[in-house]
mmCIF file with all atom_site columns, C-alpha atoms in Angstrom:
data_model
loop_
_atom_site.group_PDB
_atom_site.id
_atom_site.type_symbol
_atom_site.label_atom_id
_atom_site.label_alt_id
_atom_site.label_comp_id
_atom_site.label_asym_id
_atom_site.label_entity_id
_atom_site.label_seq_id
_atom_site.pdbx_PDB_ins_code
_atom_site.Cartn_x
_atom_site.Cartn_y
_atom_site.Cartn_z
_atom_site.occupancy
_atom_site.B_iso_or_equiv
_atom_site.pdbx_formal_charge
_atom_site.auth_seq_id
_atom_site.auth_comp_id
_atom_site.auth_asym_id
_atom_site.auth_atom_id
_atom_site.pdbx_PDB_model_num
ATOM 1   C CA . GLN A 1 1   ? 0.000   0.000  0.000   1.00 50.00 ? 1   GLN A CA 1
ATOM 2   C CA . GLN A 1 2   ? 1.525   3.269  -1.123  1.00 57.00 ? 2   GLN A CA 1
ATOM 3   C CA . GLN A 1 3   ? 1.314   5.957  1.513   1.00 88.00 ? 3   GLN A CA 1
ATOM 4   C CA . VAL A 1 4   ? 1.602   9.691  1.736   1.00 94.00 ? 4   VAL A CA 1
ATOM 5   C CA . LYS A 1 5   ? 1.621   11.088 5.257   1.00 96.00 ? 5   LYS A CA 1
ATOM 6   C CA . GLN A 1 6   ? 0.439   14.662 5.670   1.00 96.00 ? 6   GLN A CA 1
ATOM 7   C CA . SER A 1 7   ? 0.731   16.994 8.643   1.00 96.00 ? 7   SER A CA 1
ATOM 8   C CA . PRO A 1 8   ? -0.635  18.888 10.425  1.00 97.00 ? 8   PRO A CA 1
ATOM 9   C CA . GLN A 1 9   ? -4.271  17.852 10.334  1.00 95.00 ? 9   GLN A CA 1
ATOM 10  C CA . SER A 1 10  ? -5.359  21.443 10.956  1.00 96.00 ? 10  SER A CA 1
ATOM 11  C CA . LEU A 1 11  ? -3.653  24.793 10.993  1.00 97.00 ? 11  LEU A CA 1
ATOM 12  C CA . ILE A 1 12  ? -4.684  28.266 12.079  1.00 98.00 ? 12  ILE A CA 1
ATOM 13  C CA . VAL A 1 13  ? -2.664  31.311 11.061  1.00 97.00 ? 13  VAL A CA 1
ATOM 14  C CA . GLN A 1 14  ? -3.210  35.029 11.052  1.00 97.00 ? 14  GLN A CA 1
ATOM 15  C CA . LYS A 1 15  ? -3.532  36.982 7.837   1.00 97.00 ? 15  LYS A CA 1
ATOM 16  C CA . GLY A 1 16  ? -0.100  37.611 6.383   1.00 97.00 ? 16  GLY A CA 1
ATOM 17  C CA . GLY A 1 17  ? 1.412   34.560 8.027   1.00 97.00 ? 17  GLY A CA 1
ATOM 18  C CA . ILE A 1 18  ? 3.142   31.705 6.162   1.00 97.00 ? 18  ILE A CA 1
ATOM 19  C CA . PRO A 1 19  ? 1.407   28.383 6.777   1.00 98.00 ? 19  PRO A CA 1
ATOM 20  C CA . ILE A 1 20  ? 3.505   25.333 5.968   1.00 98.00 ? 20  ILE A CA 1
ATOM 21  C CA . ILE A 1 21  ? 2.014   21.921 5.255   1.00 98.00 ? 21  ILE A CA 1
ATOM 22  C CA . ASN A 1 22  ? 4.275   18.898 5.139   1.00 98.00 ? 22  ASN A CA 1
ATOM 23  C CA . CYS A 1 23  ? 4.062   15.560 3.393   1.00 98.00 ? 23  CYS A CA 1
ATOM 24  C CA . ALA A 1 24  ? 6.266   12.492 3.489   1.00 97.00 ? 24  ALA A CA 1
ATOM 25  C CA . TYR A 1 25  ? 6.213   9.536  1.158   1.00 96.00 ? 25  TYR A CA 1
ATOM 26  C CA . GLU A 1 26  ? 7.704   6.054  1.179   1.00 93.00 ? 26  GLU A CA 1
ATOM 27  C CA . ASN A 1 27  ? 7.929   4.938  -2.421  1.00 89.00 ? 27  ASN A CA 1
ATOM 28  C CA . THR A 1 28  ? 11.006  6.343  -4.159  1.00 89.00 ? 28  THR A CA 1
ATOM 29  C CA . ALA A 1 29  ? 9.407   5.543  -7.510  1.00 86.00 ? 29  ALA A CA 1
ATOM 30  C CA . PHE A 1 30  ? 6.877   8.339  -7.059  1.00 88.00 ? 30  PHE A CA 1
ATOM 31  C CA . ASP A 1 31  ? 7.691   11.049 -9.558  1.00 86.00 ? 31  ASP A CA 1
ATOM 32  C CA . TYR A 1 32  ? 4.771   13.471 -9.552  1.00 88.00 ? 32  TYR A CA 1
ATOM 33  C CA . PHE A 1 33  ? 3.714   15.447 -6.496  1.00 92.00 ? 33  PHE A CA 1
ATOM 34  C CA . PRO A 1 34  ? 0.664   17.701 -6.791  1.00 93.00 ? 34  PRO A CA 1
ATOM 35  C CA . TRP A 1 35  ? -1.170  19.754 -4.213  1.00 96.00 ? 35  TRP A CA 1
ATOM 36  C CA . TYR A 1 36  ? -4.927  20.160 -4.307  1.00 96.00 ? 36  TYR A CA 1
ATOM 37  C CA . GLN A 1 37  ? -7.048  22.871 -2.710  1.00 97.00 ? 37  GLN A CA 1
ATOM 38  C CA . GLN A 1 38  ? -10.628 22.197 -1.666  1.00 97.00 ? 38  GLN A CA 1
ATOM 39  C CA . PHE A 1 39  ? -13.211 24.739 -0.573  1.00 97.00 ? 39  PHE A CA 1
ATOM 40  C CA . PRO A 1 40  ? -16.310 23.616 1.354   1.00 93.00 ? 40  PRO A CA 1
ATOM 41  C CA . GLY A 1 41  ? -18.914 22.044 -0.898  1.00 91.00 ? 41  GLY A CA 1
ATOM 42  C CA . LYS A 1 42  ? -16.537 21.843 -3.841  1.00 93.00 ? 42  LYS A CA 1
ATOM 43  C CA . GLY A 1 43  ? -14.310 19.214 -5.358  1.00 95.00 ? 43  GLY A CA 1
ATOM 44  C CA . PRO A 1 44  ? -10.530 19.427 -4.934  1.00 95.00 ? 44  PRO A CA 1
ATOM 45  C CA . ALA A 1 45  ? -8.745  21.526 -7.549  1.00 94.00 ? 45  ALA A CA 1
ATOM 46  C CA . LEU A 1 46  ? -5.134  21.250 -8.666  1.00 92.00 ? 46  LEU A CA 1
ATOM 47  C CA . LEU A 1 47  ? -3.126  24.051 -7.089  1.00 95.00 ? 47  LEU A CA 1
ATOM 48  C CA . ILE A 1 48  ? 0.515   23.380 -7.940  1.00 93.00 ? 48  ILE A CA 1
ATOM 49  C CA . ALA A 1 49  ? 2.655   20.354 -8.736  1.00 92.00 ? 49  ALA A CA 1
ATOM 50  C CA . ILE A 1 50  ? 6.329   19.390 -8.808  1.00 92.00 ? 50  ILE A CA 1
ATOM 51  C CA . ARG A 1 51  ? 8.496   16.628 -10.176 1.00 88.00 ? 51  ARG A CA 1
ATOM 52  C CA . PRO A 1 52  ? 11.586  15.370 -8.299  1.00 88.00 ? 52  PRO A CA 1
ATOM 53  C CA . ASP A 1 53  ? 14.105  16.890 -10.698 1.00 88.00 ? 53  ASP A CA 1
ATOM 54  C CA . VAL A 1 54  ? 13.605  20.312 -9.076  1.00 91.00 ? 54  VAL A CA 1
ATOM 55  C CA . SER A 1 55  ? 13.818  21.332 -5.421  1.00 94.00 ? 55  SER A CA 1
ATOM 56  C CA . GLU A 1 56  ? 11.375  24.225 -5.495  1.00 96.00 ? 56  GLU A CA 1
ATOM 57  C CA . LYS A 1 57  ? 8.510   25.535 -7.566  1.00 96.00 ? 57  LYS A CA 1
ATOM 58  C CA . LYS A 1 58  ? 6.628   28.797 -7.139  1.00 96.00 ? 58  LYS A CA 1
ATOM 59  C CA . GLU A 1 59  ? 3.289   29.851 -8.510  1.00 95.00 ? 59  GLU A CA 1
ATOM 60  C CA . GLY A 1 60  ? 2.142   33.179 -7.184  1.00 96.00 ? 60  GLY A CA 1
ATOM 61  C CA . ARG A 1 61  ? 2.015   32.984 -3.384  1.00 97.00 ? 61  ARG A CA 1
ATOM 62  C CA . PHE A 1 62  ? 2.259   29.185 -3.367  1.00 97.00 ? 62  PHE A CA 1
ATOM 63  C CA . THR A 1 63  ? 5.593   27.370 -3.199  1.00 97.00 ? 63  THR A CA 1
ATOM 64  C CA . ILE A 1 64  ? 6.410   23.676 -3.141  1.00 96.00 ? 64  ILE A CA 1
ATOM 65  C CA . SER A 1 65  ? 9.714   22.677 -1.567  1.00 96.00 ? 65  SER A CA 1
ATOM 66  C CA . PHE A 1 66  ? 10.931  19.192 -2.398  1.00 96.00 ? 66  PHE A CA 1
ATOM 67  C CA . ASN A 1 67  ? 13.595  17.172 -0.559  1.00 95.00 ? 67  ASN A CA 1
ATOM 68  C CA . LYS A 1 68  ? 14.244  13.996 -2.503  1.00 93.00 ? 68  LYS A CA 1
ATOM 69  C CA . SER A 1 69  ? 16.747  12.500 -0.065  1.00 94.00 ? 69  SER A CA 1
ATOM 70  C CA . ALA A 1 70  ? 14.361  12.949 2.855   1.00 95.00 ? 70  ALA A CA 1
ATOM 71  C CA . LYS A 1 71  ? 11.362  11.872 0.781   1.00 95.00 ? 71  LYS A CA 1
ATOM 72  C CA . GLN A 1 72  ? 9.480   14.951 1.894   1.00 97.00 ? 72  GLN A CA 1
ATOM 73  C CA . PHE A 1 73  ? 7.744   17.869 0.246   1.00 97.00 ? 73  PHE A CA 1
ATOM 74  C CA . SER A 1 74  ? 5.919   20.835 1.612   1.00 98.00 ? 74  SER A CA 1
ATOM 75  C CA . LEU A 1 75  ? 3.562   23.625 0.619   1.00 98.00 ? 75  LEU A CA 1
ATOM 76  C CA . HIS A 1 76  ? 4.211   27.192 1.737   1.00 98.00 ? 76  HIS A CA 1
ATOM 77  C CA . ILE A 1 77  ? 1.637   29.951 1.329   1.00 98.00 ? 77  ILE A CA 1
ATOM 78  C CA . MET A 1 78  ? 3.182   33.398 1.405   1.00 97.00 ? 78  MET A CA 1
ATOM 79  C CA . ASP A 1 79  ? 1.211   36.375 2.745   1.00 97.00 ? 79  ASP A CA 1
ATOM 80  C CA . SER A 1 80  ? -1.773  34.147 3.517   1.00 97.00 ? 80  SER A CA 1
ATOM 81  C CA . GLN A 1 81  ? -5.253  35.592 3.120   1.00 97.00 ? 81  GLN A CA 1
ATOM 82  C CA . PRO A 1 82  ? -8.635  34.621 4.569   1.00 97.00 ? 82  PRO A CA 1
ATOM 83  C CA . GLY A 1 83  ? -9.579  33.456 1.064   1.00 97.00 ? 83  GLY A CA 1
ATOM 84  C CA . ASP A 1 84  ? -6.884  30.774 1.350   1.00 98.00 ? 84  ASP A CA 1
ATOM 85  C CA . SER A 1 85  ? -8.920  29.076 4.078   1.00 98.00 ? 85  SER A CA 1
ATOM 86  C CA . ALA A 1 86  ? -9.535  25.613 2.649   1.00 98.00 ? 86  ALA A CA 1
ATOM 87  C CA . THR A 1 87  ? -8.492  22.015 2.952   1.00 97.00 ? 87  THR A CA 1
ATOM 88  C CA . TYR A 1 88  ? -5.220  21.156 1.246   1.00 98.00 ? 88  TYR A CA 1
ATOM 89  C CA . PHE A 1 89  ? -4.249  17.700 0.040   1.00 96.00 ? 89  PHE A CA 1
ATOM 90  C CA . CYS A 1 90  ? -0.849  16.530 -1.059  1.00 96.00 ? 90  CYS A CA 1
ATOM 91  C CA . ALA A 1 91  ? -0.593  13.590 -3.423  1.00 93.00 ? 91  ALA A CA 1
ATOM 92  C CA . ALA A 1 92  ? 1.913   11.449 -5.272  1.00 91.00 ? 92  ALA A CA 1
ATOM 93  C CA . SER A 1 93  ? 1.904   9.079  -8.202  1.00 86.00 ? 93  SER A CA 1
ATOM 94  C CA . LEU A 1 94  ? 4.128   6.681  -10.073 1.00 78.00 ? 94  LEU A CA 1
ATOM 95  C CA . GLY A 1 95  ? 5.491   7.565  -13.454 1.00 65.00 ? 95  GLY A CA 1
ATOM 96  C CA . SER A 1 96  ? 5.143   4.222  -15.125 1.00 60.00 ? 96  SER A CA 1
ATOM 97  C CA . GLY A 1 97  ? 3.987   0.673  -14.689 1.00 59.00 ? 97  GLY A CA 1
ATOM 98  C CA . ALA A 1 98  ? 0.891   -0.704 -13.070 1.00 56.00 ? 98  ALA A CA 1
ATOM 99  C CA . GLY A 1 99  ? -1.051  1.906  -11.207 1.00 59.00 ? 99  GLY A CA 1
ATOM 100 C CA . SER A 1 100 ? 0.878   4.744  -12.759 1.00 60.00 ? 100 SER A CA 1
ATOM 101 C CA . TYR A 1 101 ? -2.300  6.696  -13.359 1.00 67.00 ? 101 TYR A CA 1
ATOM 102 C CA . GLN A 1 102 ? -3.374  6.645  -9.742  1.00 78.00 ? 102 GLN A CA 1
ATOM 103 C CA . LEU A 1 103 ? -2.762  9.446  -7.317  1.00 85.00 ? 103 LEU A CA 1
ATOM 104 C CA . THR A 1 104 ? -2.269  8.551  -3.657  1.00 88.00 ? 104 THR A CA 1
ATOM 105 C CA . PHE A 1 105 ? -3.547  11.350 -1.436  1.00 92.00 ? 105 PHE A CA 1
ATOM 106 C CA . GLY A 1 106 ? -2.579  12.529 2.013   1.00 94.00 ? 106 GLY A CA 1
ATOM 107 C CA . LYS A 1 107 ? -5.389  12.872 4.537   1.00 94.00 ? 107 LYS A CA 1
ATOM 108 C CA . GLY A 1 108 ? -5.633  16.626 4.186   1.00 95.00 ? 108 GLY A CA 1
ATOM 109 C CA . THR A 1 109 ? -4.915  19.765 6.203   1.00 97.00 ? 109 THR A CA 1
ATOM 110 C CA . LYS A 1 110 ? -7.681  22.180 7.102   1.00 97.00 ? 110 LYS A CA 1
ATOM 111 C CA . LEU A 1 111 ? -6.233  25.683 6.977   1.00 98.00 ? 111 LEU A CA 1
ATOM 112 C CA . SER A 1 112 ? -7.954  28.639 8.589   1.00 98.00 ? 112 SER A CA 1
ATOM 113 C CA . VAL A 1 113 ? -6.559  32.122 7.996   1.00 98.00 ? 113 VAL A CA 1
ATOM 114 C CA . ILE A 1 114 ? -7.812  34.595 10.585  1.00 97.00 ? 114 ILE A CA 1
ATOM 115 C CA . PRO A 1 115 ? -8.251  38.235 9.513   1.00 94.00 ? 115 PRO A CA 1
ATOM 116 C CA . ASP B 2 1   ? -16.472 22.102 -12.604 1.00 50.00 ? 1   ASP B CA 1
ATOM 117 C CA . ALA B 2 2   ? -15.905 22.491 -16.284 1.00 64.00 ? 2   ALA B CA 1
ATOM 118 C CA . GLY B 2 3   ? -16.204 19.295 -18.282 1.00 92.00 ? 3   GLY B CA 1
ATOM 119 C CA . ILE B 2 4   ? -17.309 16.968 -15.499 1.00 96.00 ? 4   ILE B CA 1
ATOM 120 C CA . THR B 2 5   ? -20.727 16.601 -13.936 1.00 96.00 ? 5   THR B CA 1
ATOM 121 C CA . GLN B 2 6   ? -21.872 14.390 -11.088 1.00 97.00 ? 6   GLN B CA 1
ATOM 122 C CA . SER B 2 7   ? -25.456 13.450 -10.409 1.00 97.00 ? 7   SER B CA 1
ATOM 123 C CA . PRO B 2 8   ? -27.278 13.553 -8.157  1.00 97.00 ? 8   PRO B CA 1
ATOM 124 C CA . ARG B 2 9   ? -25.647 16.201 -5.949  1.00 96.00 ? 9   ARG B CA 1
ATOM 125 C CA . HIS B 2 10  ? -27.427 14.964 -2.851  1.00 97.00 ? 10  HIS B CA 1
ATOM 126 C CA . LYS B 2 11  ? -29.188 11.718 -2.070  1.00 97.00 ? 11  LYS B CA 1
ATOM 127 C CA . VAL B 2 12  ? -30.734 10.121 0.962   1.00 97.00 ? 12  VAL B CA 1
ATOM 128 C CA . THR B 2 13  ? -31.435 6.423  0.735   1.00 97.00 ? 13  THR B CA 1
ATOM 129 C CA . GLU B 2 14  ? -32.415 3.583  3.005   1.00 97.00 ? 14  GLU B CA 1
ATOM 130 C CA . THR B 2 15  ? -30.171 0.768  4.141   1.00 97.00 ? 15  THR B CA 1
ATOM 131 C CA . GLY B 2 16  ? -30.301 -2.185 1.792   1.00 97.00 ? 16  GLY B CA 1
ATOM 132 C CA . THR B 2 17  ? -31.385 -0.290 -1.311  1.00 97.00 ? 17  THR B CA 1
ATOM 133 C CA . PRO B 2 18  ? -29.261 -0.094 -4.462  1.00 96.00 ? 18  PRO B CA 1
ATOM 134 C CA . VAL B 2 19  ? -27.901 3.314  -5.419  1.00 97.00 ? 19  VAL B CA 1
ATOM 135 C CA . THR B 2 20  ? -26.219 4.475  -8.620  1.00 98.00 ? 20  THR B CA 1
ATOM 136 C CA . LEU B 2 21  ? -24.157 7.624  -8.914  1.00 98.00 ? 21  LEU B CA 1
ATOM 137 C CA . ARG B 2 22  ? -23.296 9.048  -12.306 1.00 98.00 ? 22  ARG B CA 1
ATOM 138 C CA . CYS B 2 23  ? -20.226 10.842 -13.545 1.00 98.00 ? 23  CYS B CA 1
ATOM 139 C CA . HIS B 2 24  ? -20.366 12.468 -16.971 1.00 98.00 ? 24  HIS B CA 1
ATOM 140 C CA . GLN B 2 25  ? -17.421 14.125 -18.736 1.00 97.00 ? 25  GLN B CA 1
ATOM 141 C CA . THR B 2 26  ? -17.182 16.136 -21.903 1.00 95.00 ? 26  THR B CA 1
ATOM 142 C CA . GLU B 2 27  ? -13.358 16.187 -22.063 1.00 91.00 ? 27  GLU B CA 1
ATOM 143 C CA . ASN B 2 28  ? -12.936 12.811 -23.780 1.00 91.00 ? 28  ASN B CA 1
ATOM 144 C CA . HIS B 2 29  ? -10.377 11.847 -21.102 1.00 90.00 ? 29  HIS B CA 1
ATOM 145 C CA . ARG B 2 30  ? -9.319  8.224  -20.945 1.00 89.00 ? 30  ARG B CA 1
ATOM 146 C CA . TYR B 2 31  ? -9.060  7.855  -17.175 1.00 90.00 ? 31  TYR B CA 1
ATOM 147 C CA . MET B 2 32  ? -11.908 8.183  -14.699 1.00 93.00 ? 32  MET B CA 1
ATOM 148 C CA . TYR B 2 33  ? -11.952 7.594  -10.958 1.00 94.00 ? 33  TYR B CA 1
ATOM 149 C CA . TRP B 2 34  ? -14.356 7.353  -8.057  1.00 97.00 ? 34  TRP B CA 1
ATOM 150 C CA . TYR B 2 35  ? -13.226 8.528  -4.629  1.00 96.00 ? 35  TYR B CA 1
ATOM 151 C CA . ARG B 2 36  ? -14.960 8.813  -1.319  1.00 97.00 ? 36  ARG B CA 1
ATOM 152 C CA . GLN B 2 37  ? -14.106 11.516 1.176   1.00 96.00 ? 37  GLN B CA 1
ATOM 153 C CA . ASP B 2 38  ? -14.583 11.048 4.893   1.00 93.00 ? 38  ASP B CA 1
ATOM 154 C CA . PRO B 2 39  ? -13.308 13.107 7.832   1.00 88.00 ? 39  PRO B CA 1
ATOM 155 C CA . GLY B 2 40  ? -9.921  11.860 8.975   1.00 84.00 ? 40  GLY B CA 1
ATOM 156 C CA . HIS B 2 41  ? -9.476  9.651  5.919   1.00 88.00 ? 41  HIS B CA 1
ATOM 157 C CA . GLY B 2 42  ? -8.974  12.130 3.133   1.00 89.00 ? 42  GLY B CA 1
ATOM 158 C CA . LEU B 2 43  ? -9.695  10.874 -0.369  1.00 93.00 ? 43  LEU B CA 1
ATOM 159 C CA . ARG B 2 44  ? -9.792  7.135  -0.879  1.00 93.00 ? 44  ARG B CA 1
ATOM 160 C CA . LEU B 2 45  ? -9.962  5.487  -4.271  1.00 93.00 ? 45  LEU B CA 1
ATOM 161 C CA . ILE B 2 46  ? -12.937 3.175  -4.809  1.00 96.00 ? 46  ILE B CA 1
ATOM 162 C CA . HIS B 2 47  ? -12.628 2.145  -8.459  1.00 95.00 ? 47  HIS B CA 1
ATOM 163 C CA . TYR B 2 48  ? -11.057 3.537  -11.569 1.00 93.00 ? 48  TYR B CA 1
ATOM 164 C CA . SER B 2 49  ? -11.327 3.110  -15.321 1.00 93.00 ? 49  SER B CA 1
ATOM 165 C CA . TYR B 2 50  ? -8.619  3.260  -17.952 1.00 89.00 ? 50  TYR B CA 1
ATOM 166 C CA . GLY B 2 51  ? -10.938 2.938  -20.929 1.00 91.00 ? 51  GLY B CA 1
ATOM 167 C CA . VAL B 2 52  ? -14.371 1.821  -22.056 1.00 94.00 ? 52  VAL B CA 1
ATOM 168 C CA . LYS B 2 53  ? -15.229 -1.410 -20.226 1.00 94.00 ? 53  LYS B CA 1
ATOM 169 C CA . ASP B 2 54  ? -11.793 -1.371 -18.574 1.00 93.00 ? 54  ASP B CA 1
ATOM 170 C CA . THR B 2 55  ? -12.068 -0.924 -14.821 1.00 94.00 ? 55  THR B CA 1
ATOM 171 C CA . ASP B 2 56  ? -10.216 -1.997 -11.726 1.00 92.00 ? 56  ASP B CA 1
ATOM 172 C CA . LYS B 2 57  ? -10.512 -1.887 -7.968  1.00 93.00 ? 57  LYS B CA 1
ATOM 173 C CA . GLY B 2 58  ? -9.088  0.751  -5.703  1.00 91.00 ? 58  GLY B CA 1
ATOM 174 C CA . GLU B 2 59  ? -8.343  0.854  -2.010  1.00 89.00 ? 59  GLU B CA 1
ATOM 175 C CA . VAL B 2 60  ? -11.933 0.628  -0.719  1.00 95.00 ? 60  VAL B CA 1
ATOM 176 C CA . SER B 2 61  ? -13.883 -1.254 -3.365  1.00 96.00 ? 61  SER B CA 1
ATOM 177 C CA . ASP B 2 62  ? -15.892 -3.651 -1.183  1.00 96.00 ? 62  ASP B CA 1
ATOM 178 C CA . GLY B 2 63  ? -19.626 -3.047 -1.603  1.00 96.00 ? 63  GLY B CA 1
ATOM 179 C CA . TYR B 2 64  ? -19.184 -1.011 -4.779  1.00 98.00 ? 64  TYR B CA 1
ATOM 180 C CA . SER B 2 65  ? -19.254 -1.812 -8.478  1.00 97.00 ? 65  SER B CA 1
ATOM 181 C CA . VAL B 2 66  ? -18.662 0.352  -11.523 1.00 98.00 ? 66  VAL B CA 1
ATOM 182 C CA . SER B 2 67  ? -19.411 0.365  -15.205 1.00 97.00 ? 67  SER B CA 1
ATOM 183 C CA . ARG B 2 68  ? -18.145 2.354  -18.134 1.00 97.00 ? 68  ARG B CA 1
ATOM 184 C CA . SER B 2 69  ? -19.968 1.634  -21.387 1.00 96.00 ? 69  SER B CA 1
ATOM 185 C CA . LYS B 2 70  ? -19.066 4.963  -22.981 1.00 96.00 ? 70  LYS B CA 1
ATOM 186 C CA . THR B 2 71  ? -16.019 7.196  -22.715 1.00 95.00 ? 71  THR B CA 1
ATOM 187 C CA . GLU B 2 72  ? -18.059 9.972  -21.163 1.00 96.00 ? 72  GLU B CA 1
ATOM 188 C CA . ASP B 2 73  ? -19.931 8.068  -18.457 1.00 97.00 ? 73  ASP B CA 1
ATOM 189 C CA . PHE B 2 74  ? -18.663 6.261  -15.369 1.00 98.00 ? 74  PHE B CA 1
ATOM 190 C CA . LEU B 2 75  ? -21.275 4.823  -13.022 1.00 98.00 ? 75  LEU B CA 1
ATOM 191 C CA . LEU B 2 76  ? -20.758 3.866  -9.390  1.00 98.00 ? 76  LEU B CA 1
ATOM 192 C CA . THR B 2 77  ? -23.267 1.431  -7.885  1.00 98.00 ? 77  THR B CA 1
ATOM 193 C CA . LEU B 2 78  ? -23.771 0.557  -4.263  1.00 97.00 ? 78  LEU B CA 1
ATOM 194 C CA . GLU B 2 79  ? -25.410 -2.834 -4.554  1.00 93.00 ? 79  GLU B CA 1
ATOM 195 C CA . SER B 2 80  ? -26.989 -2.726 -1.103  1.00 96.00 ? 80  SER B CA 1
ATOM 196 C CA . ALA B 2 81  ? -26.314 0.530  0.692   1.00 97.00 ? 81  ALA B CA 1
ATOM 197 C CA . THR B 2 82  ? -25.068 0.478  4.285   1.00 97.00 ? 82  THR B CA 1
ATOM 198 C CA . SER B 2 83  ? -24.654 3.275  6.808   1.00 97.00 ? 83  SER B CA 1
ATOM 199 C CA . SER B 2 84  ? -20.867 2.984  6.476   1.00 97.00 ? 84  SER B CA 1
ATOM 200 C CA . GLN B 2 85  ? -21.255 4.150  2.882   1.00 98.00 ? 85  GLN B CA 1
ATOM 201 C CA . THR B 2 86  ? -22.574 7.522  4.001   1.00 98.00 ? 86  THR B CA 1
ATOM 202 C CA . SER B 2 87  ? -19.966 9.809  2.503   1.00 98.00 ? 87  SER B CA 1
ATOM 203 C CA . VAL B 2 88  ? -19.184 12.412 -0.101  1.00 98.00 ? 88  VAL B CA 1
ATOM 204 C CA . TYR B 2 89  ? -18.323 10.805 -3.417  1.00 98.00 ? 89  TYR B CA 1
ATOM 205 C CA . PHE B 2 90  ? -16.115 12.487 -5.979  1.00 97.00 ? 90  PHE B CA 1
ATOM 206 C CA . CYS B 2 91  ? -15.515 11.562 -9.554  1.00 97.00 ? 91  CYS B CA 1
ATOM 207 C CA . ALA B 2 92  ? -12.270 12.631 -11.222 1.00 94.00 ? 92  ALA B CA 1
ATOM 208 C CA . ILE B 2 93  ? -10.868 12.494 -14.741 1.00 92.00 ? 93  ILE B CA 1
ATOM 209 C CA . SER B 2 94  ? -7.401  12.694 -16.217 1.00 87.00 ? 94  SER B CA 1
ATOM 210 C CA . ALA B 2 95  ? -5.955  12.540 -19.684 1.00 79.00 ? 95  ALA B CA 1
ATOM 211 C CA . GLN B 2 96  ? -2.464  11.282 -19.027 1.00 67.00 ? 96  GLN B CA 1
ATOM 212 C CA . TYR B 2 97  ? -0.505  8.619  -17.232 1.00 54.00 ? 97  TYR B CA 1
ATOM 213 C CA . SER B 2 98  ? 0.322   9.468  -13.627 1.00 49.00 ? 98  SER B CA 1
ATOM 214 C CA . GLY B 2 99  ? -2.249  12.244 -13.716 1.00 49.00 ? 99  GLY B CA 1
ATOM 215 C CA . GLY B 2 100 ? 0.597   14.321 -15.092 1.00 57.00 ? 100 GLY B CA 1
ATOM 216 C CA . ASP B 2 101 ? -1.750  17.126 -15.943 1.00 64.00 ? 101 ASP B CA 1
ATOM 217 C CA . GLY B 2 102 ? -3.618  16.681 -12.705 1.00 75.00 ? 102 GLY B CA 1
ATOM 218 C CA . TYR B 2 103 ? -7.004  15.297 -11.978 1.00 87.00 ? 103 TYR B CA 1
ATOM 219 C CA . THR B 2 104 ? -10.153 17.325 -12.556 1.00 91.00 ? 104 THR B CA 1
ATOM 220 C CA . PHE B 2 105 ? -12.722 16.611 -9.889  1.00 94.00 ? 105 PHE B CA 1
ATOM 221 C CA . GLY B 2 106 ? -16.462 16.907 -10.037 1.00 96.00 ? 106 GLY B CA 1
ATOM 222 C CA . SER B 2 107 ? -18.416 18.799 -7.392  1.00 95.00 ? 107 SER B CA 1
ATOM 223 C CA . GLY B 2 108 ? -19.290 15.668 -5.486  1.00 97.00 ? 108 GLY B CA 1
ATOM 224 C CA . THR B 2 109 ? -22.368 13.710 -4.428  1.00 98.00 ? 109 THR B CA 1
ATOM 225 C CA . ARG B 2 110 ? -23.328 13.757 -0.773  1.00 97.00 ? 110 ARG B CA 1
ATOM 226 C CA . LEU B 2 111 ? -24.895 10.379 0.013   1.00 98.00 ? 111 LEU B CA 1
ATOM 227 C CA . THR B 2 112 ? -26.660 9.647  3.272   1.00 98.00 ? 112 THR B CA 1
ATOM 228 C CA . VAL B 2 113 ? -27.732 6.106  4.069   1.00 97.00 ? 113 VAL B CA 1
ATOM 229 C CA . VAL B 2 114 ? -30.339 5.934  6.828   1.00 96.00 ? 114 VAL B CA 1
#
């Protein structure tokens, strides 16, 4: 069973703060690591993704940091806003072979940004 | 969500009754998935499809069956609903191997089994 372990389960920060969500994986064959953002009553939506050949990727206020040797990756949200309040899921998938089209998800982090 | 529609959005059913949830896509994507979302468990894969009439089991497939007779439709059936199947069900689609362009999720079906 492939696993992706996500922490913390919930997170409260003040507006302008930098929440950090961490994920760890076991399978070194994983080669695609996306983050999804989910607002209440909606389906998850792809936020940002990284492959293991880079250590960092930025898109707007969202940054993924990737540590291949530690088998860990994290999401940082710069200058967080109340509108960023949502549940965030990390995920990972294999690049080839059986099951390569399946994403394995972390259990999610509920982020609340207080004005 | 553009290109993917789930129906119904909400359903209440009685224990022991069969229930079918529908996922319809207009993107002509090859891969389709059914997930359930429960507090503390995140998203868990129920079944997936890699083409018309090609399906396989996911992590939590017991009590569920699926069918895909057309590229655009992926049906999830609870043969005999139980209270443990009360959940929010999401369908997702992807075009490429490893979801390399990401999954697109539907808006979900909230199912309550009483």
